[in-house]
PDB file of C-alpha atoms in Angstrom:
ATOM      1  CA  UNK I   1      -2.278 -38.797  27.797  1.00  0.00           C
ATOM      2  CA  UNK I   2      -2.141 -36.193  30.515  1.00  0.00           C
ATOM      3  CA  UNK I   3       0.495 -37.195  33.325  1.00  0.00           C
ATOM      4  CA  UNK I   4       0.321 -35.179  37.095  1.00  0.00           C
ATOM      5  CA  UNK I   5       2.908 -35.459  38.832  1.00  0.00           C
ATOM      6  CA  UNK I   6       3.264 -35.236  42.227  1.00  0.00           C
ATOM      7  CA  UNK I   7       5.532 -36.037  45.207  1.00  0.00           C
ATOM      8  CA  UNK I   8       4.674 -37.147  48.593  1.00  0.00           C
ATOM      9  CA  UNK I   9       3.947 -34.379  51.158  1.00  0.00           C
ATOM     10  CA  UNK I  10       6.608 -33.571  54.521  1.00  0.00           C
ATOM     11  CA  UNK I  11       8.212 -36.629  57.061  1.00  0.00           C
ATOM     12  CA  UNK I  12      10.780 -35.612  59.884  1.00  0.00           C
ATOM     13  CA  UNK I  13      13.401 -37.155  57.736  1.00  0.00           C
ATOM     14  CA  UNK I  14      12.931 -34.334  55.095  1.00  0.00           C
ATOM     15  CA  UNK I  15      13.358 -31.789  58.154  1.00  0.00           C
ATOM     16  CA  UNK I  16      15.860 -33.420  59.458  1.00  0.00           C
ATOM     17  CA  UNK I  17      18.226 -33.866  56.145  1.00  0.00           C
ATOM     18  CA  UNK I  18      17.885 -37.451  56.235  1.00  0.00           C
ATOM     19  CA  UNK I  19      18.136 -39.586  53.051  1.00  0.00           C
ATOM     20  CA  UNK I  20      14.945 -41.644  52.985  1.00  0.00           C
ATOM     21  CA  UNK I  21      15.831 -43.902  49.720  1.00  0.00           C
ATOM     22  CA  UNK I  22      13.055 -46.666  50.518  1.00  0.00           C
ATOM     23  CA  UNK I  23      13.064 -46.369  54.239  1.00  0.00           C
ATOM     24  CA  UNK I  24       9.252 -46.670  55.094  1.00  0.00           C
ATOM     25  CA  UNK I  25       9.043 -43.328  56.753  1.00  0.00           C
ATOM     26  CA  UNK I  26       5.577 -41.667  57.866  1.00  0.00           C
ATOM     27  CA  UNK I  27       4.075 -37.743  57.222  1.00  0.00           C
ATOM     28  CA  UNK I  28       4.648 -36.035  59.747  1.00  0.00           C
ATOM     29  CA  UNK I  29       1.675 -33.240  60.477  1.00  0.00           C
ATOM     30  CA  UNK I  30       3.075 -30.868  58.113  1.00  0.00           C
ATOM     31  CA  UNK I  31       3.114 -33.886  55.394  1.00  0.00           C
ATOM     32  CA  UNK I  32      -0.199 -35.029  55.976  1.00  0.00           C
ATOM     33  CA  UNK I  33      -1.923 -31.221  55.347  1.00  0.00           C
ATOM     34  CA  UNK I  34       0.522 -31.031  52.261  1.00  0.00           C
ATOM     35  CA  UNK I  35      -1.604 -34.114  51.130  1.00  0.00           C
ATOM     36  CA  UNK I  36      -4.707 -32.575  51.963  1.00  0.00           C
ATOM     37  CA  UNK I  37      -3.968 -29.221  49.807  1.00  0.00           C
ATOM     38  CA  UNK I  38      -2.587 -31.264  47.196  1.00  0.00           C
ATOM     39  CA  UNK I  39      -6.164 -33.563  46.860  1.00  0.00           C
ATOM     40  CA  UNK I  40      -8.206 -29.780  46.725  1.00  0.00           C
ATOM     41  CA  UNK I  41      -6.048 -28.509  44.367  1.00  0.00           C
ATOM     42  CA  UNK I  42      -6.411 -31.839  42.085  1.00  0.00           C
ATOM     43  CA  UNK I  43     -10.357 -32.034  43.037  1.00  0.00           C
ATOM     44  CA  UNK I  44     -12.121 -30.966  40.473  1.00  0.00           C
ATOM     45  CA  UNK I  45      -9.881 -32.436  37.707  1.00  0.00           C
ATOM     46  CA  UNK I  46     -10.798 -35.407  36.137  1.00  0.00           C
ATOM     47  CA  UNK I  47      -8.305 -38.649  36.948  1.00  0.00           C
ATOM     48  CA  UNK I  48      -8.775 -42.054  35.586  1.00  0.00           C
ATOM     49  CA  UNK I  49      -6.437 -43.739  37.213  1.00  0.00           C
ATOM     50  CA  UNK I  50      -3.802 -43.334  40.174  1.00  0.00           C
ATOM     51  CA  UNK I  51      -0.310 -44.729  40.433  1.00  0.00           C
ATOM     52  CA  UNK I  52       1.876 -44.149  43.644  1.00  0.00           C
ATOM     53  CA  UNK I  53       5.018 -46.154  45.496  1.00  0.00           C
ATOM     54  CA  UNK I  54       4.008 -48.420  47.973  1.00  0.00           C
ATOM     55  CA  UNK I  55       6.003 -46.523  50.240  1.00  0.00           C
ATOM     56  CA  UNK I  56       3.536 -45.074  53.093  1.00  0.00           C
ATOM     57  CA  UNK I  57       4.250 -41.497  52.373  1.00  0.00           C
ATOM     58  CA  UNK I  58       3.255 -41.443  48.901  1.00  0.00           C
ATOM     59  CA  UNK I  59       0.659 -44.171  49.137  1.00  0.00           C
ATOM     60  CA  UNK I  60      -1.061 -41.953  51.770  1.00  0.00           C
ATOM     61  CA  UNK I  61      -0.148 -38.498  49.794  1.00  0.00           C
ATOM     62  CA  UNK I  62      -2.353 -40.691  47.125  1.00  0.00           C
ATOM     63  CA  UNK I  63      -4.926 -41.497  48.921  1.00  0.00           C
ATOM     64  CA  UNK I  64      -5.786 -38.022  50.052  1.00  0.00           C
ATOM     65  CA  UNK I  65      -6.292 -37.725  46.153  1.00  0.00           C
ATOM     66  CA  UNK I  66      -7.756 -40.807  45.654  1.00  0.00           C
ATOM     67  CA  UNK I  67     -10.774 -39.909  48.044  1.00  0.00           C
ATOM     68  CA  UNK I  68     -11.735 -37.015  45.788  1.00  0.00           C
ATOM     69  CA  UNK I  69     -12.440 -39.302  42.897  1.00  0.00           C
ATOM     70  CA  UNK I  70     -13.336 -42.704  44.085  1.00  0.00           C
ATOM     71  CA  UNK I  71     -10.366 -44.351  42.630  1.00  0.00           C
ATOM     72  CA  UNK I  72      -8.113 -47.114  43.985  1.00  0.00           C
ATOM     73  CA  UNK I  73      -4.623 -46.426  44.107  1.00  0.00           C
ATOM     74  CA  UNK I  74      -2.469 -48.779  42.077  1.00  0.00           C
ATOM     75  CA  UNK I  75       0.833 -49.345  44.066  1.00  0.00           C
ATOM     76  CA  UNK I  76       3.846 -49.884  42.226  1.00  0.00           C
ATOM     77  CA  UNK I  77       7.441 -50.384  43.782  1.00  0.00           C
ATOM     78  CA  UNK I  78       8.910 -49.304  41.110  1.00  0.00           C
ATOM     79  CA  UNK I  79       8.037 -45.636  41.602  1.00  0.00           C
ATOM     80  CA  UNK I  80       9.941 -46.024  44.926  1.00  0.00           C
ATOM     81  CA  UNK I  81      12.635 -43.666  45.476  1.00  0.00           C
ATOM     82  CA  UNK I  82      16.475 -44.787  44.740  1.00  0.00           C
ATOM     83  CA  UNK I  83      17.820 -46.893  47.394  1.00  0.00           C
ATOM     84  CA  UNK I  84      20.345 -45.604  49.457  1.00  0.00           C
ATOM     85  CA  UNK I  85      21.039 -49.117  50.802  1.00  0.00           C
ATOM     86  CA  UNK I  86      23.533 -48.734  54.174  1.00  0.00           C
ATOM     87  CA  UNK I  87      23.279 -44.881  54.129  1.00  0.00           C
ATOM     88  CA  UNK I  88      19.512 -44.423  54.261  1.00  0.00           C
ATOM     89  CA  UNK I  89      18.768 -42.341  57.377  1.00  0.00           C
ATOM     90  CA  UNK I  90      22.066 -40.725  57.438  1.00  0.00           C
ATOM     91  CA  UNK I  91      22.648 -36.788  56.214  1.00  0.00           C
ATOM     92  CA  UNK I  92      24.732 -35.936  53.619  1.00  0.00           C
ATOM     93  CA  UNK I  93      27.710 -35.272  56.143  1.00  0.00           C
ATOM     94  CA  UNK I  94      27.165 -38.433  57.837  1.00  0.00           C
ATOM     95  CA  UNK I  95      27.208 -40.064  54.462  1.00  0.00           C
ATOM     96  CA  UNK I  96      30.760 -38.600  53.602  1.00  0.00           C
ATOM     97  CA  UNK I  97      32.178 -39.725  56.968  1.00  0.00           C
ATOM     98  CA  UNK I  98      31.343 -43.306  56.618  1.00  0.00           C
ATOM     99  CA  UNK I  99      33.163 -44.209  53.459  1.00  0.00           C
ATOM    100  CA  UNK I 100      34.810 -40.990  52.493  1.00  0.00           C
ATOM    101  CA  UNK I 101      36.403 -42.514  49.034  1.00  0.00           C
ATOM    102  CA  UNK I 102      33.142 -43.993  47.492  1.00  0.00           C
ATOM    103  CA  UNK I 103      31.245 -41.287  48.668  1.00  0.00           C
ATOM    104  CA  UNK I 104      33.688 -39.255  46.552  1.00  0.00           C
ATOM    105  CA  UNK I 105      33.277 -41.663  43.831  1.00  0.00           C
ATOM    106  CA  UNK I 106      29.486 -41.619  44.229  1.00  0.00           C
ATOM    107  CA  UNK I 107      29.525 -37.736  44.082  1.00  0.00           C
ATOM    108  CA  UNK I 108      30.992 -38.105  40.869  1.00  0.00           C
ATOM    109  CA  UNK I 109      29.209 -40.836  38.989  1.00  0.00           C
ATOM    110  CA  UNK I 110      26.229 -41.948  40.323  1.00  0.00           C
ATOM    111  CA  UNK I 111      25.095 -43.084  37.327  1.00  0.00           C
ATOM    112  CA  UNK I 112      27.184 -46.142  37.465  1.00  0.00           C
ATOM    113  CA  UNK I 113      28.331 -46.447  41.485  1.00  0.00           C
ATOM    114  CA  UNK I 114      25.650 -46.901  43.737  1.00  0.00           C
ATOM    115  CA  UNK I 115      26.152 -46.713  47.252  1.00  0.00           C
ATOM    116  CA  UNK I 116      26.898 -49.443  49.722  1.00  0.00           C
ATOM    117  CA  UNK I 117      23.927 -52.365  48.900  1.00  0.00           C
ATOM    118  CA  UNK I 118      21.934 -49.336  46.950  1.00  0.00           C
ATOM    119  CA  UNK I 119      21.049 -49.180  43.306  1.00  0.00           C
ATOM    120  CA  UNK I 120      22.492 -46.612  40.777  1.00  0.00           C
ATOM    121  CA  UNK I 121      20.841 -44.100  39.194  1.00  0.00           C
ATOM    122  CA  UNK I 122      20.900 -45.898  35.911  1.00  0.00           C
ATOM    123  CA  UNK I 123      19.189 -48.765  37.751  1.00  0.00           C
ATOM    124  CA  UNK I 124      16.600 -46.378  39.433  1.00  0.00           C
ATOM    125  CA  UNK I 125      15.742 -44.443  35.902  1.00  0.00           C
ATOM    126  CA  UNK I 126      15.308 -47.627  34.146  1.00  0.00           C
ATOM    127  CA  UNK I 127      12.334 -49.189  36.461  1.00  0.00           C
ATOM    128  CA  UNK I 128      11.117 -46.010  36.726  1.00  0.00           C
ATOM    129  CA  UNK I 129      10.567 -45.952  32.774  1.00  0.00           C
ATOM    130  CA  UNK I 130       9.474 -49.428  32.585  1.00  0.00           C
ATOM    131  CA  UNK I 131       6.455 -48.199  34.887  1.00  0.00           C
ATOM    132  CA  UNK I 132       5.823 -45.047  32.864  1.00  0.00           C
ATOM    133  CA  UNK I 133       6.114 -46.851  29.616  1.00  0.00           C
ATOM    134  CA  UNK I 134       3.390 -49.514  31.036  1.00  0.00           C
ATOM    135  CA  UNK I 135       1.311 -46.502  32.029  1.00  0.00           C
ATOM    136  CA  UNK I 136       1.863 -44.904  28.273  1.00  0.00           C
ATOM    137  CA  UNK I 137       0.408 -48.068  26.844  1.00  0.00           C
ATOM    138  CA  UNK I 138      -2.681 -48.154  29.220  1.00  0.00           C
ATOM    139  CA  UNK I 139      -3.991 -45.030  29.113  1.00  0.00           C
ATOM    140  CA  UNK I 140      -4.038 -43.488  25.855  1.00  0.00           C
ATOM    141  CA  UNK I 141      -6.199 -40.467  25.763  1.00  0.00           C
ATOM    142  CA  UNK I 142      -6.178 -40.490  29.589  1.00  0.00           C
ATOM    143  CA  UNK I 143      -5.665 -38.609  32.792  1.00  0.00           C
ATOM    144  CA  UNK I 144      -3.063 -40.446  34.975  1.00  0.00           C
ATOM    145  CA  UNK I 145      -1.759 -39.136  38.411  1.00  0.00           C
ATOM    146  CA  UNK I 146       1.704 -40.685  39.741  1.00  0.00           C
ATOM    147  CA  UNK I 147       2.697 -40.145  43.375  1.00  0.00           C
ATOM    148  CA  UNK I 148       6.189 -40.650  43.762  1.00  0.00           C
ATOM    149  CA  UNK I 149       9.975 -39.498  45.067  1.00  0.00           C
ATOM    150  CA  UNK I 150      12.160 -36.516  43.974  1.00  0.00           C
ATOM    151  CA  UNK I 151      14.570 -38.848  42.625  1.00  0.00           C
ATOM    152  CA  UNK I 152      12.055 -41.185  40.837  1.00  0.00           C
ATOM    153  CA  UNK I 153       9.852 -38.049  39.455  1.00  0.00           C
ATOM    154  CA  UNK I 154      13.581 -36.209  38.681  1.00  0.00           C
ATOM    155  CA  UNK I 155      14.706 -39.276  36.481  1.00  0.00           C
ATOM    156  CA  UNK I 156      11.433 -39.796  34.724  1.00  0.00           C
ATOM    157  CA  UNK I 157      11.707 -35.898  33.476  1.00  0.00           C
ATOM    158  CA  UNK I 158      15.216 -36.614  32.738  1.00  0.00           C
ATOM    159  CA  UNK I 159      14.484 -39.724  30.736  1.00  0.00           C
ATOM    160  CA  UNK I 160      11.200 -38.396  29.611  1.00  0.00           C
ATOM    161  CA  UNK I 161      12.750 -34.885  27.990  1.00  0.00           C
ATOM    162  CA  UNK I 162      16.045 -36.321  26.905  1.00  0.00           C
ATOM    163  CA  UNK I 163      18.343 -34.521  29.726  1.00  0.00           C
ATOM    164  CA  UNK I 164      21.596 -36.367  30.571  1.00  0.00           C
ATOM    165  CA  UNK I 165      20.439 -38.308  33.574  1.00  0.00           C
ATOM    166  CA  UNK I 166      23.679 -36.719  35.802  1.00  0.00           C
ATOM    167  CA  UNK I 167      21.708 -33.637  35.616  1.00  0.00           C
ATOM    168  CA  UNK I 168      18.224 -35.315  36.733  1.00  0.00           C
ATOM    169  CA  UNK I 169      18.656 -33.335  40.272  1.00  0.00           C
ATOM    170  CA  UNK I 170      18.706 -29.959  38.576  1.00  0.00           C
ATOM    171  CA  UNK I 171      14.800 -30.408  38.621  1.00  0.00           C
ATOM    172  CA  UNK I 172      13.453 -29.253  41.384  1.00  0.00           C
ATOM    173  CA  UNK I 173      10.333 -31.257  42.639  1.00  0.00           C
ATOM    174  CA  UNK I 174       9.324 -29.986  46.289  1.00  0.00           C
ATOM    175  CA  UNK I 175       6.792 -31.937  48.910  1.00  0.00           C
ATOM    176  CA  UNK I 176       3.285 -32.277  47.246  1.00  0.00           C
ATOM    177  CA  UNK I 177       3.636 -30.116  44.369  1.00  0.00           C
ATOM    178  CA  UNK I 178       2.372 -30.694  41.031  1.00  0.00           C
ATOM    179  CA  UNK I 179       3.801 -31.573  37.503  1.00  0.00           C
ATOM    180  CA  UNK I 180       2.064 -32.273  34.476  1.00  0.00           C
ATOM    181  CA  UNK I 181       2.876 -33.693  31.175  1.00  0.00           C
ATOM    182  CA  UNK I 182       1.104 -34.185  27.770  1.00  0.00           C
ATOM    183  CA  UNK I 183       2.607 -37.179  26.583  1.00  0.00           C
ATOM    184  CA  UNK I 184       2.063 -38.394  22.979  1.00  0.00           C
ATOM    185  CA  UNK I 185       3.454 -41.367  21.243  1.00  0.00           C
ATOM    186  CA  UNK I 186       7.146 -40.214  20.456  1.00  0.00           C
ATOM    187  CA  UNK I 187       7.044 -37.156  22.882  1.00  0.00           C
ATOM    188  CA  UNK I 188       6.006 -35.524  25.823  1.00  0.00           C
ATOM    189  CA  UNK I 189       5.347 -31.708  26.382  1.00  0.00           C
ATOM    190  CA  UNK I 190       6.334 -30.583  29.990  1.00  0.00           C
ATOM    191  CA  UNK I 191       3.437 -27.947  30.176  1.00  0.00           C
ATOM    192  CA  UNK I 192       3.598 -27.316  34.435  1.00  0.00           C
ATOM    193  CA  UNK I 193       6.784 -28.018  37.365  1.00  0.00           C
ATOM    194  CA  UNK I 194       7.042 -28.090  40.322  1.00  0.00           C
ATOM    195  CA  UNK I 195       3.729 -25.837  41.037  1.00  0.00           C
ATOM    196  CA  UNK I 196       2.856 -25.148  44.255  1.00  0.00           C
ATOM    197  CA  UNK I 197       0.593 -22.510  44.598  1.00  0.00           C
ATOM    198  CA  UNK I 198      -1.949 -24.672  46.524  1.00  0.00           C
ATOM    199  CA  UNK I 199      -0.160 -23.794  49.744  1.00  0.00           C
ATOM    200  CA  UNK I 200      -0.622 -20.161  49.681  1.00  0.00           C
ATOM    201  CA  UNK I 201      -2.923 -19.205  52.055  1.00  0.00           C
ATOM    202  CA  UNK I 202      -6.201 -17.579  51.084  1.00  0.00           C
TER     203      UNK I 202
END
């Protein structure tokens, strides 16, 4: 199977330093012609079937893709980005100010401390590789497209190519840009990252 991989295009949150988690944020302009270049850049490929959050900013990144290849998007929480729980919407200094000791703590381990009514990252990796694994199983042979999160698309590489899971943020996975995978029955082959040469301007 062939696996793209791509997250959703800009919102004000990302400008802004806000963490999102599963906040239902919109693109913003800037997002929405990410999605665009993103869908020409995919266009000509072939793509049997499309997987995205059913968060609006992928689901719409998706769509923009979808159009291209008459395809209905198949919307799956589980590809949602980790919850933040009480600190979604705050920045990362706002987040330190509010509980100052489990943010600490979080820092630390978030494998196994989640913040206040989130999910851990051990949580978030292991829906996130129950969906893949379902998606394995289905399309053998296939071209599959998932539209996702950083952190989602982070912990499925980190899962995916056997990197400890504390170091899933050391991949870099920027608005829209694509990531593609040859995955075979035992192993996957991480052949493109983080690509995003469908923004230069011609």
């Amino acid at each position: 199977m062939k696996l793209f991989l791509t997250r959703h295009g800009q919102t004000d949150w990302n400008i802004a330093g806000r963490y999102q988690g599963q906040s239902d944020t919109p693109l913003n302009e800037t997002g929405l012609r990410q999605a665009e270049q993103i869908a020409k850049r995919l266009s000509s490929e072939t793509i049997h079937a499309i997987y995205s959050s059913d968060l609006s900013r992928a689901a719409n990144t998706a769509q923009s893709i979808a159009d291209f290849h008459s395809l209905e998007i198949k919307k799956d929480s589980r590809w949602r980005e980790l919850s933040f729980g009480d600190w979604e919407g705050m920045t990362y200094q706002e987040m330190s100010v509010h509980s100052p000791e489990l943010f600490e703590a979080w820092m630390k381990d978030p494998l196994t401390i989640s913040t206040p009514n989130g999910e851990t990252l051990a949580q978030l990796a292991e829906r996130v590789k129950a969906a893949f694994d379902e998606i394995k199983e289905e399309h053998a042979d296939q071209t599959v497209l998932v539209v996702a999160h950083s952190g989602s698309l982070q912990s499925l590489l980190a899962v995916t190519l056997g990197v400890d899971l504390n170091r899933y943020w050391q991949f870099r996975i920027s608005q829209a840009s694509l990531s593609e995978m040859n995955v075979y029955e035992d192993s996957v082959v991480l052949n493109l990252l983080n690509d995003i040469s469908h923004f230069q301007e011609k």
